[in-house]
Coordinates of C-alpha atoms in Angstrom, one line a residue:
M135 CA -12.5 4.8 -21.5
V136 CA -14.2 3.8 -24.7
G137 CA -11.5 2.7 -27.2
K138 CA -11.2 0.8 -30.4
G139 CA -11.9 -2.5 -28.8
T140 CA -9.8 -5.6 -28.3
T141 CA -8.5 -8.2 -30.7
F142 CA -11.6 -10.2 -29.9
E143 CA -14.0 -7.4 -31.1
N144 CA -11.9 -6.6 -34.2
S145 CA -11.1 -10.1 -35.4
P146 CA -13.1 -11.6 -38.2
S147 CA -12.5 -15.1 -36.8
Y148 CA -11.7 -15.9 -33.2
L149 CA -12.1 -19.2 -31.3
Y150 CA -12.9 -19.5 -27.7
S151 CA -13.7 -22.5 -25.4
S152 CA -15.3 -23.0 -22.0
E153 CA -16.0 -26.2 -20.1
S154 CA -18.5 -27.5 -17.5
V155 CA -18.6 -30.6 -15.4
T156 CA -21.4 -32.7 -14.0
E157 CA -22.5 -32.8 -10.4
G158 CA -20.8 -36.2 -10.1
H159 CA -17.3 -34.8 -11.0
P160 CA -15.2 -35.4 -7.8
D161 CA -14.4 -31.7 -7.4
K162 CA -18.1 -30.8 -7.8
L163 CA -19.1 -33.4 -5.3
C164 CA -16.9 -31.6 -2.8
D165 CA -18.4 -28.2 -3.6
Q166 CA -21.9 -29.7 -3.1
V167 CA -20.9 -31.2 0.3
S168 CA -19.4 -27.9 1.5
D169 CA -22.5 -25.9 0.4
A170 CA -24.9 -28.5 1.8
I171 CA -23.2 -28.1 5.2
L172 CA -23.4 -24.3 4.9
D173 CA -27.2 -24.5 4.1
A174 CA -27.8 -26.9 7.0
I175 CA -26.2 -24.5 9.4
F176 CA -27.9 -21.4 7.9
T177 CA -31.3 -23.1 8.3
Q178 CA -30.8 -22.8 12.1
D179 CA -28.3 -20.0 12.5
P180 CA -28.2 -17.3 9.7
N181 CA -25.4 -15.5 11.5
A182 CA -23.0 -18.4 11.5
R183 CA -19.4 -18.1 10.3
V184 CA -18.6 -20.9 7.9
A185 CA -15.5 -21.9 6.0
C186 CA -16.0 -25.5 5.1
E187 CA -13.6 -27.5 2.8
T188 CA -14.2 -31.0 1.5
A189 CA -11.9 -33.6 -0.1
T190 CA -12.8 -37.0 -1.5
S191 CA -11.1 -40.1 -2.8
T192 CA -12.1 -43.7 -3.3
N193 CA -15.1 -44.3 -0.9
L194 CA -13.8 -41.4 1.4
V195 CA -15.1 -37.9 2.2
V196 CA -13.1 -35.6 4.5
V197 CA -14.6 -32.3 5.8
I198 CA -12.3 -29.7 7.4
G199 CA -12.6 -26.1 8.2
E200 CA -13.6 -23.3 10.6
I201 CA -17.2 -23.0 11.8
T202 CA -18.6 -20.8 14.5
T203 CA -22.4 -21.4 15.0
T204 CA -25.1 -22.1 17.5
A205 CA -26.6 -24.7 15.1
S206 CA -26.7 -28.4 15.9
V207 CA -26.0 -30.2 12.6
D208 CA -25.3 -33.9 12.0
Y209 CA -22.5 -33.3 9.5
E210 CA -22.0 -36.9 8.6
T211 CA -25.7 -37.3 7.6
V212 CA -25.4 -34.1 5.5
V213 CA -22.4 -35.6 3.7
R214 CA -24.1 -39.0 3.0
E215 CA -27.4 -37.4 1.8
T216 CA -25.5 -35.2 -0.6
V217 CA -23.5 -38.1 -2.0
K218 CA -26.8 -40.1 -2.4
R219 CA -28.5 -37.2 -4.2
I220 CA -25.7 -37.0 -6.7
G221 CA -26.1 -40.7 -7.5
Y222 CA -23.1 -42.4 -5.9
D223 CA -24.7 -45.5 -4.4
D224 CA -22.2 -48.2 -5.4
P225 CA -18.5 -48.5 -4.5
K226 CA -17.9 -49.8 -8.0
I227 CA -18.5 -46.4 -9.5
G228 CA -16.3 -44.4 -7.1
I229 CA -18.2 -44.0 -3.8
D230 CA -21.2 -45.4 -2.0
Y231 CA -23.1 -43.1 0.3
K232 CA -24.0 -46.0 2.6
T233 CA -20.5 -47.4 3.2
C234 CA -18.0 -44.5 2.5
E235 CA -15.8 -43.4 5.3
V236 CA -16.7 -39.9 6.5
I237 CA -14.1 -37.9 8.5
I238 CA -15.2 -34.6 10.1
R239 CA -12.5 -32.2 11.4
L240 CA -14.1 -28.8 12.1
H241 CA -13.2 -26.1 14.7
E242 CA -14.1 -22.5 15.5
Q243 CA -13.0 -19.5 13.4
S244 CA -10.0 -17.6 14.6
P245 CA -11.1 -14.9 17.1
D246 CA -8.7 -12.4 15.5
I247 CA -10.4 -12.8 12.1
S248 CA -13.9 -12.8 13.8
D249 CA -13.3 -9.6 15.6
G250 CA -12.0 -7.8 12.5
V251 CA -14.9 -8.9 10.4
T252 CA -17.6 -8.2 13.0
T253 CA -16.5 -4.6 13.5
A254 CA -14.9 -2.9 10.5
L255 CA -11.8 -0.8 10.8
E256 CA -13.9 2.3 10.0
H257 CA -16.0 1.7 13.1
R258 CA -13.2 0.6 15.4
T259 CA -11.1 3.7 14.7
A260 CA -14.1 6.1 14.9
G261 CA -15.2 4.6 18.2
A262 CA -18.8 4.6 16.9
F263 CA -20.7 1.4 16.4
S264 CA -23.8 1.1 14.2
K265 CA -27.0 -0.3 15.7
N266 CA -27.3 -2.2 12.4
A267 CA -24.8 -5.0 12.7
E268 CA -24.6 -5.4 8.9
D269 CA -23.4 -1.8 8.6
S270 CA -20.3 -2.5 10.7
L271 CA -19.2 -5.6 9.0
G272 CA -15.6 -5.6 7.6
A273 CA -14.5 -7.7 4.7
G274 CA -13.6 -11.3 5.7
D275 CA -10.4 -11.2 3.7
Q276 CA -8.4 -9.1 1.2
G277 CA -8.7 -9.9 -2.4
M278 CA -10.1 -9.0 -5.8
M279 CA -13.6 -10.2 -7.0
V280 CA -14.8 -10.0 -10.6
G281 CA -18.2 -9.9 -12.1
F282 CA -19.1 -10.2 -15.8
A283 CA -22.0 -10.1 -18.2
C284 CA -22.6 -10.0 -21.9
N285 CA -25.5 -9.8 -24.3
E286 CA -24.8 -12.9 -26.4
T287 CA -27.2 -15.2 -24.6
E288 CA -30.5 -14.7 -22.7
E289 CA -28.7 -15.6 -19.5
F290 CA -26.3 -12.6 -20.1
M291 CA -23.5 -15.2 -20.1
P292 CA -20.8 -16.3 -22.6
L293 CA -22.3 -18.7 -25.2
T294 CA -19.4 -21.1 -24.7
L295 CA -20.1 -21.6 -21.0
A296 CA -23.9 -21.4 -21.4
L297 CA -23.8 -24.3 -23.8
S298 CA -21.3 -26.3 -21.8
H299 CA -23.5 -26.0 -18.6
K300 CA -26.6 -27.1 -20.6
L301 CA -24.8 -30.1 -21.9
T302 CA -23.7 -31.3 -18.5
K303 CA -27.1 -30.6 -17.0
R304 CA -28.7 -32.6 -19.8
L305 CA -26.3 -35.5 -19.1
S306 CA -27.5 -35.5 -15.5
I307 CA -31.2 -35.4 -16.6
A308 CA -30.6 -38.2 -19.1
R309 CA -29.1 -40.3 -16.3
K310 CA -31.6 -39.6 -13.6
E311 CA -34.7 -39.9 -15.8
G312 CA -33.4 -43.1 -17.4
I313 CA -33.3 -41.7 -20.9
I314 CA -29.7 -43.1 -21.1
S315 CA -29.8 -45.8 -18.5
Y316 CA -26.1 -46.7 -18.5
L317 CA -24.8 -43.3 -17.7
K318 CA -22.9 -42.8 -14.4
P319 CA -22.5 -39.5 -12.4
D320 CA -19.1 -38.2 -13.6
G321 CA -18.9 -36.3 -16.8
K322 CA -17.6 -33.2 -18.6
A323 CA -18.5 -31.0 -21.6
Q324 CA -16.5 -28.4 -23.5
V325 CA -17.7 -26.1 -26.3
T326 CA -15.6 -24.0 -28.7
V327 CA -17.4 -21.2 -30.5
E328 CA -16.1 -19.3 -33.5
Y329 CA -16.7 -15.5 -33.1
S330 CA -16.7 -12.9 -35.8
H331 CA -16.1 -9.3 -34.7
G332 CA -17.1 -10.2 -31.2
K333 CA -20.3 -12.0 -32.1
P334 CA -21.0 -15.8 -32.0
K335 CA -20.9 -17.2 -35.5
R336 CA -21.0 -21.0 -35.2
V337 CA -20.0 -23.8 -32.9
H338 CA -16.6 -25.0 -33.8
T339 CA -16.2 -28.1 -31.5
I340 CA -18.3 -29.9 -29.0
I341 CA -16.7 -32.4 -26.6
V342 CA -18.7 -34.6 -24.2
S343 CA -17.1 -37.1 -21.9
T344 CA -19.3 -39.2 -19.7
Q345 CA -18.8 -42.1 -17.3
H346 CA -20.7 -45.2 -18.3
S347 CA -21.3 -48.9 -17.6
A348 CA -18.6 -51.3 -18.7
D349 CA -20.8 -53.3 -21.1
I350 CA -21.8 -50.4 -23.4
S351 CA -20.2 -50.0 -26.8
T352 CA -18.5 -46.8 -28.0
A353 CA -20.9 -46.6 -31.0
Q354 CA -24.0 -46.7 -28.8
I355 CA -22.6 -44.1 -26.4
E356 CA -21.9 -41.8 -29.4
N357 CA -25.3 -42.3 -30.9
D358 CA -27.2 -41.8 -27.6
I359 CA -25.2 -38.7 -26.6
R360 CA -25.7 -37.0 -30.0
K361 CA -29.5 -37.8 -30.0
H362 CA -30.4 -37.3 -26.3
V363 CA -27.9 -34.7 -25.2
I364 CA -26.3 -32.6 -27.9
E365 CA -29.2 -32.3 -30.3
T366 CA -31.6 -31.3 -27.5
V367 CA -29.2 -28.6 -26.2
V368 CA -27.2 -27.0 -29.1
P369 CA -29.3 -24.9 -31.5
E370 CA -29.2 -26.5 -35.0
S371 CA -28.4 -23.0 -36.5
L372 CA -25.1 -23.0 -34.7
I373 CA -23.9 -26.4 -36.1
D374 CA -22.7 -26.8 -39.6
S375 CA -20.9 -29.5 -41.6
S376 CA -17.5 -28.4 -40.2
T377 CA -18.5 -28.7 -36.6
R378 CA -16.4 -31.3 -34.8
I379 CA -18.3 -33.5 -32.2
L380 CA -16.1 -35.6 -30.0
I381 CA -17.8 -38.0 -27.6
N382 CA -15.5 -39.8 -25.0
P383 CA -12.5 -39.1 -27.1
S384 CA -10.2 -40.9 -24.7
G385 CA -12.2 -44.1 -25.2
R386 CA -13.7 -46.0 -22.3
F387 CA -14.8 -44.0 -19.3
V388 CA -15.8 -46.6 -16.8
V389 CA -13.7 -45.7 -13.8
G390 CA -14.7 -42.2 -12.7
G391 CA -15.8 -40.1 -9.8
P392 CA -13.7 -40.1 -6.6
H393 CA -12.2 -43.5 -7.6
G394 CA -10.9 -42.1 -10.8
D395 CA -9.6 -38.8 -9.4
A396 CA -9.4 -37.2 -6.0
G397 CA -11.7 -34.2 -5.5
L398 CA -11.3 -30.9 -3.6
T399 CA -13.6 -27.9 -2.9
G400 CA -12.9 -24.9 -5.0
R401 CA -11.0 -26.5 -7.8
K402 CA -13.5 -25.6 -10.6
I403 CA -13.6 -21.8 -10.2
L404 CA -13.8 -21.1 -13.9
V405 CA -16.7 -23.6 -14.3
D406 CA -18.4 -21.8 -11.4
T407 CA -18.0 -18.3 -12.9
Y408 CA -17.5 -17.3 -16.6
G409 CA -15.6 -20.1 -18.3
A410 CA -12.4 -18.1 -18.5
V411 CA -14.1 -15.4 -20.7
A412 CA -13.6 -12.9 -17.8
R413 CA -10.8 -12.5 -15.5
H414 CA -10.9 -14.2 -12.1
G415 CA -10.0 -12.9 -8.7
G416 CA -8.8 -16.3 -7.5
G417 CA -11.2 -17.0 -4.7
A418 CA -13.6 -20.0 -4.6
F419 CA -17.2 -19.9 -3.4
S420 CA -18.5 -23.1 -2.0
G421 CA -18.5 -23.7 1.8
K422 CA -18.1 -20.0 2.6
D423 CA -20.7 -17.8 4.4
P424 CA -21.3 -14.3 2.9
T425 CA -19.0 -12.4 5.2
K426 CA -16.3 -13.9 3.0
V427 CA -16.1 -11.4 0.1
D428 CA -14.7 -14.2 -2.1
R429 CA -18.3 -15.2 -2.4
S430 CA -20.6 -12.3 -1.6
A431 CA -18.6 -9.6 -3.5
A432 CA -18.3 -11.9 -6.5
Y433 CA -22.0 -12.3 -6.5
A434 CA -22.5 -8.5 -6.1
A435 CA -20.0 -7.8 -9.0
R436 CA -22.1 -10.1 -11.2
W437 CA -25.2 -8.2 -10.1
V438 CA -23.6 -4.9 -11.1
A439 CA -22.3 -6.2 -14.5
K440 CA -25.6 -7.8 -15.5
N441 CA -27.5 -4.6 -14.7
V442 CA -25.1 -2.5 -16.7
V443 CA -25.6 -4.8 -19.8
A444 CA -29.4 -5.1 -19.1
A445 CA -29.5 -1.3 -19.1
D446 CA -27.9 -1.4 -22.6
L447 CA -24.9 0.7 -21.4
A448 CA -22.6 -1.9 -22.9
D449 CA -22.6 -5.2 -24.7
R450 CA -19.9 -6.7 -22.4
C451 CA -19.1 -5.6 -18.9
E452 CA -16.5 -6.7 -16.4
V453 CA -16.5 -5.3 -12.9
Q454 CA -13.6 -5.6 -10.4
V455 CA -14.0 -4.9 -6.7
S456 CA -11.2 -5.2 -4.2
Y457 CA -11.1 -5.3 -0.4
A458 CA -8.8 -5.2 2.6
I459 CA -9.6 -7.6 5.5
G460 CA -11.5 -6.0 8.3
V461 CA -12.4 -2.9 6.2
A462 CA -15.9 -2.3 4.9
A463 CA -15.5 0.1 2.1
P464 CA -14.0 -1.4 -1.1
I465 CA -10.5 -0.4 -2.1
N466 CA -11.6 0.0 -5.7
V467 CA -14.6 -0.5 -8.0
S468 CA -13.6 -0.5 -11.7
V469 CA -15.6 -1.1 -14.9
E470 CA -14.3 -2.4 -18.2
T471 CA -16.6 -2.6 -21.3
F472 CA -13.9 -3.7 -23.8
G473 CA -14.9 -0.9 -26.3
T474 CA -18.6 -1.9 -26.3
G475 CA -19.8 0.9 -23.9
K476 CA -22.5 3.3 -25.1
I477 CA -21.0 5.9 -22.7
D478 CA -17.6 6.3 -21.3
D479 CA -16.5 3.6 -18.8
S480 CA -15.7 6.3 -16.2
K481 CA -19.3 7.5 -16.4
I482 CA -20.5 3.9 -15.9
S483 CA -18.2 3.6 -12.9
E484 CA -19.8 6.7 -11.4
L485 CA -23.3 5.3 -12.0
V486 CA -22.3 2.0 -10.4
N487 CA -20.9 3.8 -7.3
K488 CA -24.1 5.8 -7.1
H489 CA -26.6 2.9 -7.4
F490 CA -24.7 0.0 -5.7
D491 CA -23.5 -0.2 -2.1
L492 CA -20.6 -2.7 -2.2
R493 CA -19.7 -2.8 1.5
P494 CA -19.9 -6.5 2.7
G495 CA -22.8 -5.8 5.1
A496 CA -24.8 -3.9 2.4
I497 CA -24.3 -6.7 -0.1
I498 CA -25.5 -9.3 2.5
R499 CA -28.5 -7.1 3.2
D500 CA -29.4 -6.1 -0.4
L501 CA -29.0 -9.6 -1.8
E502 CA -30.5 -11.4 1.3
L503 CA -27.5 -13.7 1.6
R504 CA -28.1 -15.0 5.1
R505 CA -30.3 -17.8 3.8
P506 CA -29.8 -21.5 2.9
I507 CA -29.6 -20.9 -0.9
Y508 CA -26.2 -22.1 -1.7
A509 CA -26.3 -25.9 -2.4
Q510 CA -28.2 -25.2 -5.6
T511 CA -25.3 -23.1 -6.9
A512 CA -22.6 -25.8 -6.3
S513 CA -23.1 -27.4 -9.7
Y514 CA -23.8 -26.0 -13.2
G515 CA -22.6 -22.5 -12.3
H516 CA -23.3 -19.7 -9.9
F517 CA -24.3 -17.2 -12.6
G518 CA -26.7 -17.1 -15.5
R519 CA -28.9 -19.7 -13.8
M520 CA -32.5 -19.6 -15.2
D521 CA -33.6 -22.8 -13.4
V522 CA -33.3 -21.3 -9.9
D523 CA -34.1 -17.9 -8.3
L524 CA -30.8 -16.3 -7.3
P525 CA -30.9 -12.6 -6.1
W526 CA -27.7 -11.5 -7.8
E527 CA -29.3 -12.4 -11.2
K528 CA -32.0 -9.8 -10.8
T529 CA -31.9 -6.8 -13.1
N530 CA -33.7 -4.5 -10.7
K531 CA -31.2 -1.6 -11.1
A532 CA -31.2 -1.5 -14.9
D533 CA -33.9 1.1 -15.3
A534 CA -32.3 3.5 -12.8
L535 CA -28.9 3.1 -14.5
R536 CA -30.5 3.7 -18.0
N537 CA -32.4 6.7 -16.8
D538 CA -29.3 8.3 -15.1
A539 CA -27.2 7.6 -18.2
N540 CA -29.5 9.6 -20.4
I541 CA -29.1 7.5 -23.5

């Protein structure tokens, strides 16, 4: 229902923060390895079942999980090539793709889970099986998935997270192109924005932490990051004399990557999604094939939310979809517009159910998810990406939603 709005929309001054991490962050390294393996398998076998987890520590990468596939993949080579692409080529900075120890421990998916996913409960109990295999797919697990969109940036993403991702992406570009030659792969950014009545007003604080060579002074790092990273990313109109800019506030950041901190797949779920601006169902994405609704339904929920906002039905939209393992039809599809809806939320929910088929097989079909498109999502966010072509970012349903809403 459309109400009076939340504290966020009513408050004359409200601070909110989001963070991003670079591709060289140890957790993000693991996400990229897991998704590189998924893509390598999907290149040969689009119907594979993949649940691949990665862990890393000093000069070590461990890959575990359940994979059922006809593909023949050299997993160790995929791991080493991913570590190399990120920029870890010296054990002194955390890990060396040439010499690191790689341990692979993979086995097939449980047949009980496989059977329940392949043929949904609705088809098993009815005794009728669709000729279209996608129609009969059950959800790969129970759970709640959340999608979100807002109109405060051209990416339909929260400004706090959009700026954080741009800062970390710029750190990577500055390192790889030699703009700042002493940068190393690990790094983070965090942006706090002051909102007024739900609209971005100014940037309150910018924090950038980046791994660097040992022989560089703090003053040089601060000057270079301001000039070549912050000033190229954050609009001047959002920065004022009161904006705080903190660069490597802990001091030296020489020891980083897997040497400074162990990494795990799926530990940066808010970086991957909406920067804590929206709620989160709890499931991670990387290393999972699209029969896992943790991933595919979260992508579909983003697709729904973005089309609702693109259709101008609301300024902010959060969509929750929930599933039972082995069942195709969602348990629920709910819509929340936080008082910004142009029509009642219940009407938007009706339109969503009319225009979007959120069964797992239909999501895979409509978003063409049985393709090797996942490694590119494993750093700098899965949503709001304007640098890559992702099917869940399309607004191809907006016109139909707008026309049906009659506004």
